[in-house]
XYZ file of C-alpha atoms in Angstrom:
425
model
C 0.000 0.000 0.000
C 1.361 3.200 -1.115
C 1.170 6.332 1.547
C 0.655 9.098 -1.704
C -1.947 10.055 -3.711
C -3.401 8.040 -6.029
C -3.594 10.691 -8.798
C -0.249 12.190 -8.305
C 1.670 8.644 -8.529
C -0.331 8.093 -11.959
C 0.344 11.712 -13.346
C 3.841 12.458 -15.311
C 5.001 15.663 -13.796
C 4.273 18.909 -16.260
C 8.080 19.821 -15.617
C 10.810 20.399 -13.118
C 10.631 23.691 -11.306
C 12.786 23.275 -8.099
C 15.456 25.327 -9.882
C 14.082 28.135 -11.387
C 14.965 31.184 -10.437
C 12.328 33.153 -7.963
C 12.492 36.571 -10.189
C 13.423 40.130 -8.247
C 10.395 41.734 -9.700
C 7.005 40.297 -11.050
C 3.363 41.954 -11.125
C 1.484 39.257 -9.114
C 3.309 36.522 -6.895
C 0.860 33.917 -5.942
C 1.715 31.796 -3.085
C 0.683 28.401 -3.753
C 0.881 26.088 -7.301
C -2.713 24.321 -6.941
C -5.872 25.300 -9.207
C -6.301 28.606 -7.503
C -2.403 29.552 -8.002
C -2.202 27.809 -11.572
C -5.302 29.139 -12.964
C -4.895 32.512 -11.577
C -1.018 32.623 -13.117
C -2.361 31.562 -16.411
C -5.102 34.202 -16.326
C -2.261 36.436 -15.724
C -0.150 35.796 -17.705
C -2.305 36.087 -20.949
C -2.873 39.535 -19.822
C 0.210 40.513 -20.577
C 1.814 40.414 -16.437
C 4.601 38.993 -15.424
C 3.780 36.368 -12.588
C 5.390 34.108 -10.361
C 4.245 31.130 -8.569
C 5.429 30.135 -5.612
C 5.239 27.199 -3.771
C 7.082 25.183 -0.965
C 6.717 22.032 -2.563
C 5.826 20.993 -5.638
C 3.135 21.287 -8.264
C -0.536 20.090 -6.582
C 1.427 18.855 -3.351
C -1.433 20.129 -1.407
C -5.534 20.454 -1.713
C -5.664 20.117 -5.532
C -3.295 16.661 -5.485
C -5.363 14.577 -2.858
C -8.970 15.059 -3.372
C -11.734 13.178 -4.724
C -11.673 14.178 -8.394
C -15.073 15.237 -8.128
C -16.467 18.652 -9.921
C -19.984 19.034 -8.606
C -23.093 21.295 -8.485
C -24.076 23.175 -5.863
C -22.342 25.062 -2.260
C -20.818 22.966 0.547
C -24.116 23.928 2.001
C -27.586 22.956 0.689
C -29.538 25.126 -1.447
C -32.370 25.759 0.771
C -30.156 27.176 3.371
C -28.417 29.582 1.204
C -31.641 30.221 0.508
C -32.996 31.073 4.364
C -28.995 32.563 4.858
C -28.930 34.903 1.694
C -32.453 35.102 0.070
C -32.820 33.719 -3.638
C -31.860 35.989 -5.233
C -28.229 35.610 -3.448
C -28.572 31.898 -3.403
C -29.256 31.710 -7.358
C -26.415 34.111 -7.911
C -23.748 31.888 -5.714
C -25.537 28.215 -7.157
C -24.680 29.841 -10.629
C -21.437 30.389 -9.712
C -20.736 26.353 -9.003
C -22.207 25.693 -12.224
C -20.177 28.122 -14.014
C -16.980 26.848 -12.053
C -17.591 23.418 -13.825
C -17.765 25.393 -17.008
C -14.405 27.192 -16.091
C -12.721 23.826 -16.132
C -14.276 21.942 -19.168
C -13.326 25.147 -21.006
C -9.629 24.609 -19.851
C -9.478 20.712 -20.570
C -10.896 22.071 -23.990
C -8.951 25.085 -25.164
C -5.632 23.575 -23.750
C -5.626 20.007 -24.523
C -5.069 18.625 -21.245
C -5.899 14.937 -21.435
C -7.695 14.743 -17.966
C -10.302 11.571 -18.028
C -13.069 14.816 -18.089
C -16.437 13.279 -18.524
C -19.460 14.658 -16.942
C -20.954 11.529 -15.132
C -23.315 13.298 -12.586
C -23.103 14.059 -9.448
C -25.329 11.127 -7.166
C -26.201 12.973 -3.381
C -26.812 10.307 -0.959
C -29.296 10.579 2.382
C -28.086 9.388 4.943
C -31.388 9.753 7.307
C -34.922 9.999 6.033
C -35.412 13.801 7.027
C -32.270 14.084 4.350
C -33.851 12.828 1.596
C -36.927 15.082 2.592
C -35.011 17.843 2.343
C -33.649 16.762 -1.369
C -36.982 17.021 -2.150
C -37.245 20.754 -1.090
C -33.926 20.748 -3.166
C -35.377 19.915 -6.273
C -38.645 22.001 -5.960
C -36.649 25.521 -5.340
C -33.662 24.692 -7.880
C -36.776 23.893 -10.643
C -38.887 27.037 -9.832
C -35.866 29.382 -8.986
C -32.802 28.631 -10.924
C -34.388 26.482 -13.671
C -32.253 23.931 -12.727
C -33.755 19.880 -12.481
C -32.830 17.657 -10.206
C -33.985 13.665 -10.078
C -34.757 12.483 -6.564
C -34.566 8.828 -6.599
C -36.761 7.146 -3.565
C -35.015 3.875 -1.587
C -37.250 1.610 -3.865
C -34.990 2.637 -6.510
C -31.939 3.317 -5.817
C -30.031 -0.090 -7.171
C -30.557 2.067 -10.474
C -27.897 4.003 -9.073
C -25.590 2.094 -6.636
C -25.145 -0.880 -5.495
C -25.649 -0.834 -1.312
C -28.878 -0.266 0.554
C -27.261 1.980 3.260
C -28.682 5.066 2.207
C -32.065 6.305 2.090
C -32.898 7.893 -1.216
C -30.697 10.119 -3.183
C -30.721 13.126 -5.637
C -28.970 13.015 -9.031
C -27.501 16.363 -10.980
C -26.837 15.239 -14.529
C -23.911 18.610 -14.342
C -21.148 16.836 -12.066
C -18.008 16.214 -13.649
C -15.446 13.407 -13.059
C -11.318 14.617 -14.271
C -7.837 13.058 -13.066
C -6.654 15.886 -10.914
C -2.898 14.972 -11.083
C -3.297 15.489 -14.811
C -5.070 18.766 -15.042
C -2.846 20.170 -12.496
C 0.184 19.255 -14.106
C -1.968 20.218 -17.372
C -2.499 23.576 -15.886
C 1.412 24.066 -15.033
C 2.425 22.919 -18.468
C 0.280 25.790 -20.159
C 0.767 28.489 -17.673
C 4.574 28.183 -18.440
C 3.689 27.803 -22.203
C 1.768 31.511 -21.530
C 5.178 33.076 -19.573
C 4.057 32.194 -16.125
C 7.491 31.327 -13.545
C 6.703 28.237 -11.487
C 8.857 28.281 -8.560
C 9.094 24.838 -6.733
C 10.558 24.395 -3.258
C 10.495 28.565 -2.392
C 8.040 28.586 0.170
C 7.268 31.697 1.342
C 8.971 32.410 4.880
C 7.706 36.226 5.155
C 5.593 39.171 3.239
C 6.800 42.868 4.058
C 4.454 45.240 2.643
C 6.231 48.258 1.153
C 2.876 50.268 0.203
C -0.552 49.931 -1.289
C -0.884 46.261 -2.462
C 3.127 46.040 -3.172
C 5.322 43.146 -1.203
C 8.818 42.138 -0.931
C 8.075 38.022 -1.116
C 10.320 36.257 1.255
C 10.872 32.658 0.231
C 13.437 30.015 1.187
C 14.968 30.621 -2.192
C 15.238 34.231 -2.541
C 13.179 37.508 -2.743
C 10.508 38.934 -5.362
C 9.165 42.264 -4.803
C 5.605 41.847 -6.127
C 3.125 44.941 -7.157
C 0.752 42.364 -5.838
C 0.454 39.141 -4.085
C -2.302 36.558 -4.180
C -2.700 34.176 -1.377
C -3.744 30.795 -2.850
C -2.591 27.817 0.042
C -6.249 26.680 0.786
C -6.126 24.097 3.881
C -2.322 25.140 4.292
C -2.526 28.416 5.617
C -0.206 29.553 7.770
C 1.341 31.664 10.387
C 2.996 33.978 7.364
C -0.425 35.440 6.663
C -1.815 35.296 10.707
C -5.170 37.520 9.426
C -6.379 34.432 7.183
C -5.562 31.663 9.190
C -7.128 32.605 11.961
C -10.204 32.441 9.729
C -9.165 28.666 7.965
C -10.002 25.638 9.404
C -8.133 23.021 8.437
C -9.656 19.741 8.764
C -8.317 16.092 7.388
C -9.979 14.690 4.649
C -8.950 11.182 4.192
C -8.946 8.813 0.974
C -8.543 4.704 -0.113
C -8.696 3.831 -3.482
C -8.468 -0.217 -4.199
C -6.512 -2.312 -6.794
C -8.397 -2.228 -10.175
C -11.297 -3.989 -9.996
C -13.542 -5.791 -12.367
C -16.031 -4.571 -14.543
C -18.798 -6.830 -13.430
C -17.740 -5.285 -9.533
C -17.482 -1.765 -11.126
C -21.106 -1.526 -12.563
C -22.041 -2.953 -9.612
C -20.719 -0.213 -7.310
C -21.776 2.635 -9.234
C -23.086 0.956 -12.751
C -23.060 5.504 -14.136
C -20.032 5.747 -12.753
C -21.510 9.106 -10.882
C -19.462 11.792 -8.526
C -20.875 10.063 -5.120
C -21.254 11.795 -1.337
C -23.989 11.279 1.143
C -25.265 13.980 3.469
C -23.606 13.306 6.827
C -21.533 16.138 8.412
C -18.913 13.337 8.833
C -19.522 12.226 5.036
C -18.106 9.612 3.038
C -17.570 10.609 -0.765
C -16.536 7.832 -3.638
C -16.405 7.251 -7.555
C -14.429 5.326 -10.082
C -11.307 6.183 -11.059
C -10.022 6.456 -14.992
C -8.864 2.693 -14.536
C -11.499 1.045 -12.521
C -10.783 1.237 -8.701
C -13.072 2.280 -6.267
C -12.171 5.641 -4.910
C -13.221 6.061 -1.092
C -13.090 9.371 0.710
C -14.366 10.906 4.032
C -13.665 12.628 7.098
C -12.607 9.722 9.243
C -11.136 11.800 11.644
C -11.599 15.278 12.958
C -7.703 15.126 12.785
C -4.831 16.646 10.555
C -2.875 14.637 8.362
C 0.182 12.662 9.125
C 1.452 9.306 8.096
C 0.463 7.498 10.823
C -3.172 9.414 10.776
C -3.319 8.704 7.412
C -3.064 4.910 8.216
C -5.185 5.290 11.085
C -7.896 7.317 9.081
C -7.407 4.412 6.067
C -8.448 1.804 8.411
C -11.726 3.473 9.557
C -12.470 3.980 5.908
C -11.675 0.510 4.823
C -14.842 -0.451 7.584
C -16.771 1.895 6.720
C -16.300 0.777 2.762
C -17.191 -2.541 3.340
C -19.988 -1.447 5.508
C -21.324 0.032 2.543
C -20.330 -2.034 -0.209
C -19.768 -5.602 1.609
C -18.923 -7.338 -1.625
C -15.636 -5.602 -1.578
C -14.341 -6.968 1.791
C -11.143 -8.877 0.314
C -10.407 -6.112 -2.304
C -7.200 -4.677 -1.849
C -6.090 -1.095 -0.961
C -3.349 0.238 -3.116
C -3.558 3.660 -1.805
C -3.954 5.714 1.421
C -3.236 9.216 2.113
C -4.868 12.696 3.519
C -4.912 16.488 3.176
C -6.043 19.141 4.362
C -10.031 20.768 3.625
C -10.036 24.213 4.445
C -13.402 25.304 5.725
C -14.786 28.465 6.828
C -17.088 29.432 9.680
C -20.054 28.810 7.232
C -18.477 26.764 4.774
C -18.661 29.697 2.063
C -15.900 30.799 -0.408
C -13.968 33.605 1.095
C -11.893 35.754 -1.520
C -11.239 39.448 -1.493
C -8.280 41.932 -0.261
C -7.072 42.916 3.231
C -4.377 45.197 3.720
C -3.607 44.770 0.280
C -3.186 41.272 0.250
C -5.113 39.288 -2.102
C -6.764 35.957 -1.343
C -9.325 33.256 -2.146
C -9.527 30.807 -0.050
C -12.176 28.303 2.285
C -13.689 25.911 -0.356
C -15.247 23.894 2.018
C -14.589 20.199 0.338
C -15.882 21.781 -2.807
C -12.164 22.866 -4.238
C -12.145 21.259 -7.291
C -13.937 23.618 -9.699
C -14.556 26.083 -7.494
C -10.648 26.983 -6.726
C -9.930 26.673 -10.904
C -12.493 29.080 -11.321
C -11.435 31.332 -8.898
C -7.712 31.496 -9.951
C -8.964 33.072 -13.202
C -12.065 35.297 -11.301
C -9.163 36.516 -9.299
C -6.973 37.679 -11.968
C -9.829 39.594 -13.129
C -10.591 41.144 -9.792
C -7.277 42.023 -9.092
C -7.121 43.847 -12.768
C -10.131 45.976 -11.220
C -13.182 44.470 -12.295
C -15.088 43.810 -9.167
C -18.015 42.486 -10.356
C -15.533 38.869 -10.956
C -15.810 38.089 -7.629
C -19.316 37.063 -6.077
C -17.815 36.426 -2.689
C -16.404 39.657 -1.618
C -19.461 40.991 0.444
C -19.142 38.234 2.763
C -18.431 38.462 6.079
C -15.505 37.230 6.952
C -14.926 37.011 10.668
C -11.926 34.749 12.785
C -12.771 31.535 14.160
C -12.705 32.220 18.005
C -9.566 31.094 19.987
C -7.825 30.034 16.650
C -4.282 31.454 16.217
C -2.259 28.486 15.517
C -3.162 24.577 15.184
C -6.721 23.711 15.084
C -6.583 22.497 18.801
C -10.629 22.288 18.583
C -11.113 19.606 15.879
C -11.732 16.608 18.317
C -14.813 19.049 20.015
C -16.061 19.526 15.958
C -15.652 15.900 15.514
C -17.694 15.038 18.388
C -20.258 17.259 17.682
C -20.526 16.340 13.931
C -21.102 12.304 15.385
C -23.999 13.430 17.298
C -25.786 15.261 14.670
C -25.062 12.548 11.966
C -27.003 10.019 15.042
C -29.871 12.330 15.273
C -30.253 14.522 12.619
């Protein structure tokens, strides 16, 4: 069993940029090479600016190289709440947004030729209690008679149509979700940013920012200094003490994955026989789909714990039972890979992007990364080229988790809470 992401070991690397030179000047630094950092420098970079990425490992070491591979509809949270939260006309405007985020990406697959495994399979929500499925029902009715957009709600009678375990208690299918190989499109994404005149700067992580005026910083990395007319912050679930203001407004949680040895056909169509984008609706969920080559993908927060080798194992383990739990058949399968990362949620799981004190950011996908932090890469060259209407998420309130200044010291009280309300809700 390998301790590494699936899609990263099955990706060839875009190039090597450990050695290339961290510039003295550029227009935009961006602090981080994943969607948001690779998308943004690309954007960028066809605008004419000279841009630097930098990042203290290497291309999609973080968020955007151990996720699910899953671009979906719809916010981290349900429609009907952004609904009660925002009103509808907020909640159409930020549903849109999702939608459009998948569109960002097939458009980059597309134009670029980035050979990805991009198919648009569906996205398959799962309920997990009967009052869930209830409320995909209220789902369906508003997203038909607000946003125009149709949903099918499959009832427990049914669901074998759609995958192969009677654990869950109904679901709700969105024809939109898309499927991709993210080693491949971020290594896709390098490979044409650098094509466009972007710098990709590989172990130069950034030690300290020093604001000289306005939105202008002297870049501090382990590799040498950039003065930067401005500076995007783009390190998702690895936000750290170098930019106190937004961590202290990240939480980073573990997300955990398995994927198994390739597995038959027959076993394949059994498990999910239209291959669909899977997650059910617990606060501690599990998410799952095929991969390119036939193995079951299995994903979840196993843990309210941060990632490490041996809570990687550890987290493995709990998914492995709760896999076969699901899917019983698949109790002598093999697992070829286990690893974890880091999900970087918000205080109300909502994309937070904007400036403070002239330092750019986008940040806080909530689990929902994938398409969303693409799209935003390229929103946010727009937005920092003036045009404030690119970003959606800037009137949002932003405010600091309480007591958080360093290490998430209150994920097992989260945890503990999220068990309970998965037991009654």
């Amino acid at each position: 069993m390998k301790l590494v992401p699936y899609w990263l070991d099955t990706a060839e690397p875009s190039g090597d940029y450990r050695r290339t030179p961290v510039p003295e000047n550029v227009d935009v630094a961006i602090i981080g090479a994943g969607f948001t950092g690779l998308s943004a420098a690309l954007e960028f970079a066809k605008q004419g600016a000279s841009v630097a990425v930098l990042e203290r490992h290497t291309v999609g070491w973080g968020a955007s190289g151990r996720n699910g591979g899953m671009a979906t509809t719809g916010l981290a949270i349900s429609f009907s709440t952004a609904v009660k939260r925002y009103g509808a006309p907020r909640a159409v405007e930020m549903f849109r947004e999702y939608n459009d985020a998948i569109e960002t990406i097939e458009k980059l697959v597309h134009d670029n030729g980035i050979d990805c495994d991009y198919k648009r399979f569906g996205k398959l929500s799962l309920a997990f209690h009967k009052s869930h499925y209830d409320g995909f029902l209220k789902s369906q009715e508003l997203l038909a008679n607000l946003v125009d957009h149709h949903v099918k709600v499959i009832p427990k009678s049914e669901i074998h149509s759609e995958i192969g375990t009677d654990f869950y208690q109904g679901a709700m299918m969105d024809p939109l979700g898309a499927g991709l190989h993210v080693g491949k499109f971020v290594h896709g994404l390098a490979k044409v940013a650098v094509d466009n005149g972007a710098d990709i700067c590989e172990n130069a992580g950034v030690t300290e920012l020093k604001k000289v005026s306005g939105t202008v910083h002297d870049v501090h990395t382990t590799r040498g200094v950039t003065r930067a007319k401005q500076v995007l912050v783009a390190t998702s679930g690895y936000t750290g003490n170098v930019t106190p203001w937004l961590q202290r407004r990240v939480i980073p949680v573990g997300s955990f994955i398995i994927v198994t040895e390739p597995l038959p056909e027959d076993v394949v169509n059994r498990i999910l026989p239209n291959r669909r984008q899977a997650s059910d609706s617990k606060m501690l969920t599990y998410y799952f789909r095929i991969t390119p080559d036939n193995r079951l993908l299995f994903g979840g927060r196993a843990r309210f714990a941060l990632s490490s080798p041996d809570s990687d194992v550890k987290s493995g383990e709990i998914l492995h039972q709760a896999m076969t739990q699901l899917f019983p058949y698949l109790a002598n399968v093999k697992v070829d890979y286990t690893w974890g990362g880091l999900v970087d949620l918000s205080m109300d799981q909502m994309v937070h992007a904007g400036v403070h004190d002239g330092l750019f950011y986008s940040l806080c996908y909530s689990g929902h990364g994938v398409q969303m932090a693409a799209h935003m890469g390229k929103r946010m060259a727009h937005y920092m080229a003036g045009d404030k209407s690119a970003n959606v998420w800037e009137d949002l309130k932003n405010p600091p988790v309480p007591g958080h200044f360093g290490p998430p010291w209150f994920l097992p009280f989260i945890g503990g809470a999220a068990k309970i309300i998965d037991r009654f809700s």
